[in-house]
CSV table of N, CA and C in Angstrom, one decimal:
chain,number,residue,atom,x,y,z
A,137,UNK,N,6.0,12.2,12.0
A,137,UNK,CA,5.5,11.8,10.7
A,137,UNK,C,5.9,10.3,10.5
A,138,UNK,N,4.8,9.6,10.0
A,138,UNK,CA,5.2,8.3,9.7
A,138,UNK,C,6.0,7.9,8.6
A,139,UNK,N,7.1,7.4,8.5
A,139,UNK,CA,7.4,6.6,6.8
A,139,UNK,C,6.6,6.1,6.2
A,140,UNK,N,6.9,6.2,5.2
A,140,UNK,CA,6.5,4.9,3.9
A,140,UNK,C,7.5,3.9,3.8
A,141,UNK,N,7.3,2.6,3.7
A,141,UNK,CA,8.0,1.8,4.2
A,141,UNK,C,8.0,0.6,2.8
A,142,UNK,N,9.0,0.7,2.5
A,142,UNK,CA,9.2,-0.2,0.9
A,142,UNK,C,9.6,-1.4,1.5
A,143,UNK,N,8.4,-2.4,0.5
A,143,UNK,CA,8.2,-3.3,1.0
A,143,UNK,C,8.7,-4.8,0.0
A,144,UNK,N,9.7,-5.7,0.5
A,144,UNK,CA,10.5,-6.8,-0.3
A,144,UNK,C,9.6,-8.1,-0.3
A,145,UNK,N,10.1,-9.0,-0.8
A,145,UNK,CA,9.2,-10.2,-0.4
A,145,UNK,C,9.5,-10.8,1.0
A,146,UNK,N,11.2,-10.5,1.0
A,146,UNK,CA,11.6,-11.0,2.5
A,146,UNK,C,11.3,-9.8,3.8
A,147,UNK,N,10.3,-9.0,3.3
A,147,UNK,CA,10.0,-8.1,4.6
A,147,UNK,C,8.3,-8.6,4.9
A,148,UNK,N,7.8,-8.9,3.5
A,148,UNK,CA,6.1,-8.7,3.2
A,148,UNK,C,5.5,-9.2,5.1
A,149,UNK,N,5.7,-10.1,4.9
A,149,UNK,CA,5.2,-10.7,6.1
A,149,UNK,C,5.8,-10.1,7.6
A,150,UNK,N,6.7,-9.6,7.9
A,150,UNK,CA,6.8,-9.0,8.6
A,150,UNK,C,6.0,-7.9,9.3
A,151,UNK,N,6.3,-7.0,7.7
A,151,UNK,CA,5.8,-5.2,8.2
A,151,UNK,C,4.3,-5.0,7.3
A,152,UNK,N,3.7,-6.4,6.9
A,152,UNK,CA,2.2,-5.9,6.5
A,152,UNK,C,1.7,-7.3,7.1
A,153,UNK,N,1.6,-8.8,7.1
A,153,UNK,CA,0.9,-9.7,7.5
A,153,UNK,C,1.0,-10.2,9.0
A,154,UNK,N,1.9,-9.1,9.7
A,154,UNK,CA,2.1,-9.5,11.4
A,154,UNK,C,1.8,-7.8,11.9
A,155,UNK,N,1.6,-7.3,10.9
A,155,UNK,CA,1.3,-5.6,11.5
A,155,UNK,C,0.0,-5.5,12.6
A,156,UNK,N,0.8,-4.5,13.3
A,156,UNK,CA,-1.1,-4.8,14.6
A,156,UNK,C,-1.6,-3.5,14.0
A,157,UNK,N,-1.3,-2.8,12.8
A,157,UNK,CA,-2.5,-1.8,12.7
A,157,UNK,C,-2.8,-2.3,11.2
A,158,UNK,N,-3.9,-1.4,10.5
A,158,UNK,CA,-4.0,-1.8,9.3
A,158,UNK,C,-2.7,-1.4,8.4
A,159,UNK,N,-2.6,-1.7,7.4
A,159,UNK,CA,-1.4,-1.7,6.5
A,159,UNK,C,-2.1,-1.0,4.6
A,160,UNK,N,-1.9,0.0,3.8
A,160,UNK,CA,-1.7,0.1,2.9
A,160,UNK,C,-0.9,-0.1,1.8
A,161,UNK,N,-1.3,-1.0,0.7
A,161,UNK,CA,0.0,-1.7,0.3
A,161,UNK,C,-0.3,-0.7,-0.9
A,162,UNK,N,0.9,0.0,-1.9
A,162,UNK,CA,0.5,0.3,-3.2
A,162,UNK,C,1.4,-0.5,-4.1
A,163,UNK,N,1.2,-1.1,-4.9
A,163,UNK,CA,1.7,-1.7,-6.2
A,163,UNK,C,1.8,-0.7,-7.2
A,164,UNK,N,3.5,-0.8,-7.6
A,164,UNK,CA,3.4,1.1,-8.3
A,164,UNK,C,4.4,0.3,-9.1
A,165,UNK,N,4.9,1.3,-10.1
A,165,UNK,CA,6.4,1.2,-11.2
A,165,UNK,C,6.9,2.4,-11.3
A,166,UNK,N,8.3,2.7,-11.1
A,166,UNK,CA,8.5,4.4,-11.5
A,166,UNK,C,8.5,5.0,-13.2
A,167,UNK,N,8.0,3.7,-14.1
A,167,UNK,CA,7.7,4.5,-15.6
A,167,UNK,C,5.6,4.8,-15.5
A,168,UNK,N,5.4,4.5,-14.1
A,168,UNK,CA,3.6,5.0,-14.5
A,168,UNK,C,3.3,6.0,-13.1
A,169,UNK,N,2.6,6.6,-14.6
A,169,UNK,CA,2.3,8.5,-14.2
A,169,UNK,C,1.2,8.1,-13.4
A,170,UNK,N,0.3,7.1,-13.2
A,170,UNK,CA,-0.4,7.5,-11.9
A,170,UNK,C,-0.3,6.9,-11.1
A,171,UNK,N,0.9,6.4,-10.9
A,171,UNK,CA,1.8,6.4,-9.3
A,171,UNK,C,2.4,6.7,-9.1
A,172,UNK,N,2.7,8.0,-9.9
A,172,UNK,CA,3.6,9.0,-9.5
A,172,UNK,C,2.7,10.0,-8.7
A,173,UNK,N,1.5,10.1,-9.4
A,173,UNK,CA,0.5,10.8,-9.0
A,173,UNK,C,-0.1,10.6,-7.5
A,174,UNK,N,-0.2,9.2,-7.4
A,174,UNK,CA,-0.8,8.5,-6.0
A,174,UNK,C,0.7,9.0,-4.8
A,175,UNK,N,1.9,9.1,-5.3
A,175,UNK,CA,2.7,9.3,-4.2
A,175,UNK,C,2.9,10.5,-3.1
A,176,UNK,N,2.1,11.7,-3.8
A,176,UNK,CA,2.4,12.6,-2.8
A,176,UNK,C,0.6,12.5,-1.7
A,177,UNK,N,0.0,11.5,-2.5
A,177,UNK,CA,-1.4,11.7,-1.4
A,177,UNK,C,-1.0,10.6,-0.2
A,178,UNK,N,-0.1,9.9,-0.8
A,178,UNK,CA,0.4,8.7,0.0
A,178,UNK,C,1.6,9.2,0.8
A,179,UNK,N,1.7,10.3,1.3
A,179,UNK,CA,2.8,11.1,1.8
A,179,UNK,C,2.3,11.4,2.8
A,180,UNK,N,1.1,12.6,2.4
A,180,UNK,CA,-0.2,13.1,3.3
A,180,UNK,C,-0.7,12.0,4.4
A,181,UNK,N,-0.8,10.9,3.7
A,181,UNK,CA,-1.6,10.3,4.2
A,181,UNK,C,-1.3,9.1,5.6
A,182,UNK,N,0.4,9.3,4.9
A,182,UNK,CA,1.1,8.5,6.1
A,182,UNK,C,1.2,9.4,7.3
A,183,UNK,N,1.6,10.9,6.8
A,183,UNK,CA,1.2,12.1,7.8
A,183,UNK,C,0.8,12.3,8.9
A,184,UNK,N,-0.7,12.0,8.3
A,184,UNK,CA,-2.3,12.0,8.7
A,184,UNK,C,-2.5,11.2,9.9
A,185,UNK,N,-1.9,10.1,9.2
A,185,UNK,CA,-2.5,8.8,10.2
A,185,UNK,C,-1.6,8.5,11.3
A,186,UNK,N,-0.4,9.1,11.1
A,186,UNK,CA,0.6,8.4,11.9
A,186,UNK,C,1.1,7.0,12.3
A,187,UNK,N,0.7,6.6,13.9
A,187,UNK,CA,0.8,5.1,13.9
A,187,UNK,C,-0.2,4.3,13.9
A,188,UNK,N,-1.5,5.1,13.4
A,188,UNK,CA,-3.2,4.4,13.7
A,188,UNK,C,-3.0,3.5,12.5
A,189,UNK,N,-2.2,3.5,11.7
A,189,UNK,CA,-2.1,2.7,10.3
A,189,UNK,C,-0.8,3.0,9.4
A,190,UNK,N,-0.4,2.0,8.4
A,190,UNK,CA,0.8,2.4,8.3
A,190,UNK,C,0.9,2.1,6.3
A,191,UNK,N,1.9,2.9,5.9
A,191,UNK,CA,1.4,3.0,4.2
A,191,UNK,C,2.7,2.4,4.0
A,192,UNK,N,2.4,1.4,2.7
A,192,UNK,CA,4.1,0.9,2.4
A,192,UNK,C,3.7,0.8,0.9
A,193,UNK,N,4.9,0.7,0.6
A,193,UNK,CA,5.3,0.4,-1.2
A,193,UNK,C,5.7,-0.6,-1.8
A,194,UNK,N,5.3,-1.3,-2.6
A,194,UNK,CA,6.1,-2.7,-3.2
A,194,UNK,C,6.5,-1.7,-5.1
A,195,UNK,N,7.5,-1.8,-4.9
A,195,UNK,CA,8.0,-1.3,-6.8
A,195,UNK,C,7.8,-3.2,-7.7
A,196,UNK,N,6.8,-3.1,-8.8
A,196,UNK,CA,6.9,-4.5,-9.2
A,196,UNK,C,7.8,-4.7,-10.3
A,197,UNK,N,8.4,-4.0,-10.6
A,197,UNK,CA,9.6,-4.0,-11.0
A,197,UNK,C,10.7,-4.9,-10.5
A,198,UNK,N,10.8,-4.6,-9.2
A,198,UNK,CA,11.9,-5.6,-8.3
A,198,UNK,C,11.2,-6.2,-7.7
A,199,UNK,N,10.1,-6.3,-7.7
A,199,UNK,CA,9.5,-6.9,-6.4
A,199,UNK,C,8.2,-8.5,-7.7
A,200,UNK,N,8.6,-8.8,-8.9
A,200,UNK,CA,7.4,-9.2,-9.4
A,200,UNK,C,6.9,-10.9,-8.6
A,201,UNK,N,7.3,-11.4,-7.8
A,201,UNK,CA,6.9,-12.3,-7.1
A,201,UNK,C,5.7,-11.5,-5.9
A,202,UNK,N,6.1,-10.9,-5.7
A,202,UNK,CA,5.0,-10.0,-4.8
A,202,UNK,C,3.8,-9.6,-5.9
A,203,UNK,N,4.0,-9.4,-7.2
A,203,UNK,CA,3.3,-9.1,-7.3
A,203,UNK,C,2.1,-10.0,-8.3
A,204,UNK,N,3.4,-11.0,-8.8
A,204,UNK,CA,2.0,-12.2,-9.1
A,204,UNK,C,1.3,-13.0,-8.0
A,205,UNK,N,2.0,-13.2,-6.9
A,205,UNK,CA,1.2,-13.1,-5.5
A,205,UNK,C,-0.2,-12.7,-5.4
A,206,UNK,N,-0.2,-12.0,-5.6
A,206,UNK,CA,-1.9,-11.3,-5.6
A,206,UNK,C,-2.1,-10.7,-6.5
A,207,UNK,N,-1.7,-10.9,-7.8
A,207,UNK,CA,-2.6,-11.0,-9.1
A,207,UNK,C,-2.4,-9.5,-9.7
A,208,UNK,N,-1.8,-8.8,-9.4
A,208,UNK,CA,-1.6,-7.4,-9.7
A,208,UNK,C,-1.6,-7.4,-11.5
A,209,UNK,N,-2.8,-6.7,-11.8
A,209,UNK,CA,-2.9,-7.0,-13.4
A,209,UNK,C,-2.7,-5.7,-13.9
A,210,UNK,N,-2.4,-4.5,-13.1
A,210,UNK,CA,-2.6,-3.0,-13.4
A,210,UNK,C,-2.1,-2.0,-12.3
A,211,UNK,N,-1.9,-1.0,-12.5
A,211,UNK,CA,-0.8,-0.2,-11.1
A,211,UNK,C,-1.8,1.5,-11.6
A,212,UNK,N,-1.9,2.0,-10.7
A,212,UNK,CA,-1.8,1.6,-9.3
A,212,UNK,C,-2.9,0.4,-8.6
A,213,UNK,N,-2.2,-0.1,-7.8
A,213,UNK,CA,-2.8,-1.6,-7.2
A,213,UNK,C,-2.7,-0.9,-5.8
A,214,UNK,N,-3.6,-0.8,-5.0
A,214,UNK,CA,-3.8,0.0,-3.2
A,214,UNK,C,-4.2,-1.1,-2.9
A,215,UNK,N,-3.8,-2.2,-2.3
A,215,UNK,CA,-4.6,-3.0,-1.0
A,215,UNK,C,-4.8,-2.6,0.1
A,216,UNK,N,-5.8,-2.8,1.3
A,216,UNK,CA,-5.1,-2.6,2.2
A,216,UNK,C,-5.3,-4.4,3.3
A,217,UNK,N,-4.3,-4.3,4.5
A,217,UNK,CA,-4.4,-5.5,4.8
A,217,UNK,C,-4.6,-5.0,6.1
A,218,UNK,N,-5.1,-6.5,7.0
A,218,UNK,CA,-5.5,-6.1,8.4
A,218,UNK,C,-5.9,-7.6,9.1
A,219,UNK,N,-5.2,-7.6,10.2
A,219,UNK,CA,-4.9,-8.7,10.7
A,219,UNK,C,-4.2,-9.9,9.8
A,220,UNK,N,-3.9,-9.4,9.1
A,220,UNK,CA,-3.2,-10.7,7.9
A,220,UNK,C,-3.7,-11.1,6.9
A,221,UNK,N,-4.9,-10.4,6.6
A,221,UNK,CA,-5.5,-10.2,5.7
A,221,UNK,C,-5.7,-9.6,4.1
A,222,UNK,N,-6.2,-9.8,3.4
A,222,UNK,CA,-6.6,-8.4,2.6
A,222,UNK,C,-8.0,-8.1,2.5
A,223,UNK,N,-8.0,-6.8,2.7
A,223,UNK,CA,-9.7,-6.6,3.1
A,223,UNK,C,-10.2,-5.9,2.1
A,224,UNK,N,-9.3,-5.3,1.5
A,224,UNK,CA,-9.8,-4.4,0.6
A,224,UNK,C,-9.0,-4.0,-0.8
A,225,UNK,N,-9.6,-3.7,-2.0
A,225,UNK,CA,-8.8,-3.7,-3.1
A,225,UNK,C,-9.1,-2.5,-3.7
A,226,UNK,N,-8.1,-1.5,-4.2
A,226,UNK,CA,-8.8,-0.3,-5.0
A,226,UNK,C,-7.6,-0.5,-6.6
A,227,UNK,N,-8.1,0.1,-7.2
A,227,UNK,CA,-7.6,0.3,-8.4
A,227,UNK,C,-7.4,1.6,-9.5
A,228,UNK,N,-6.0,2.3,-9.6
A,228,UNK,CA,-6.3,3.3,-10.1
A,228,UNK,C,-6.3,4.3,-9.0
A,229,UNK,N,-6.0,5.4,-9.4
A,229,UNK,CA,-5.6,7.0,-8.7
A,229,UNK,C,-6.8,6.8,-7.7
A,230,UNK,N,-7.0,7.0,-6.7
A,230,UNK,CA,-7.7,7.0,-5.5
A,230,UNK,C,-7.7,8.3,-4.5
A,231,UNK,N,-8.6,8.9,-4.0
A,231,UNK,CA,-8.6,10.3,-3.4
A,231,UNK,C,-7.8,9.7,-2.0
A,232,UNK,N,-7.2,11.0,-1.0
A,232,UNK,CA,-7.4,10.5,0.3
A,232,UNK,C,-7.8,10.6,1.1
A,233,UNK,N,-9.0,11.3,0.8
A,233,UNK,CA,-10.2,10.6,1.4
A,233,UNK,C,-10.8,9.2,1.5
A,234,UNK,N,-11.0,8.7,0.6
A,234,UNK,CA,-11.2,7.3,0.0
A,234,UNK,C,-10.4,6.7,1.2
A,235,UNK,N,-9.1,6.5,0.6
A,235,UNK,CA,-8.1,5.5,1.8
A,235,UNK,C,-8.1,5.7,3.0
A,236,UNK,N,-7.9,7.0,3.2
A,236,UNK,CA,-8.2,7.5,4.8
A,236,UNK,C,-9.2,6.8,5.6
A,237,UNK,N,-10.4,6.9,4.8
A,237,UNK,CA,-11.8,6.5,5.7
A,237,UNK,C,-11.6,4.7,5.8
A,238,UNK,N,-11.0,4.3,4.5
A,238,UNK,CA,-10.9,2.8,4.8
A,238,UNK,C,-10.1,2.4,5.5
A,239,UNK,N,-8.7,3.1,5.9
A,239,UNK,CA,-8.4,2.3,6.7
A,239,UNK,C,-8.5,2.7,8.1
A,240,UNK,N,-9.2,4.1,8.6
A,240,UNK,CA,-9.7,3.9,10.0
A,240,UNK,C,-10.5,3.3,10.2
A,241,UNK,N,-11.6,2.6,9.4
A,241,UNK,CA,-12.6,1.3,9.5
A,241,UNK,C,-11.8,0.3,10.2
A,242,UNK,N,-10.3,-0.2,9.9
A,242,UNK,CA,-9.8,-1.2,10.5
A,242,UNK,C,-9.1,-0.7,11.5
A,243,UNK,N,-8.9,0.4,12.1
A,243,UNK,CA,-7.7,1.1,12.9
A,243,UNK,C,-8.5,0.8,14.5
């Protein structure tokens, strides 16, 4: 099974912008219920995928330079990144199906 892999500002670039698979980023806080909600599909889903793609966490709480970084105006915030990129943006409780399919698109 893969981690979830909580992600700092001094890691970001590391373990999402040099990653050779695609990367799911969630932007979450532990006072909001629907990312508390998103955490256990985000559990599954690191599961799922194993090393074809990899799921990480930024808390913007500790992390708020990460998160005015890319504009995070609402949580849950799902990016996902791929080759250094961001390719894709979701917003709000998301199936895992949804995520799944998008990031084997980049896998």
């Amino acid at each position: 099974m893969a981690d979830i892999i909580n992600i700092t500002q001094a890691s970001f670039k590391q373990q999402v912008v040099e990653s050779d698979v695609p990367v799911l980023v969630d932007f979450w806080a532990e006072w909001c219920g629907p990312c508390l909600r998103m955490s256990p599909i985000l559990d599954q889903l690191a599961e799922e995928l194993g090393e074809t793609a990899r799921i990480a966490k930024v808390n913007i709480e500790e992390e708020r330079m990460l998160a005015a970084m890319f504009q995070v105006m609402s949580i849950p915030a799902l990016m996902v990144f791929h080759n250094g990129e961001k390719v894709a943006e979701f917003s709000g409780v998301q199936s895992k199906e949804t995520l799944k399919q998008k990031l084997e698109s980049y896998a």
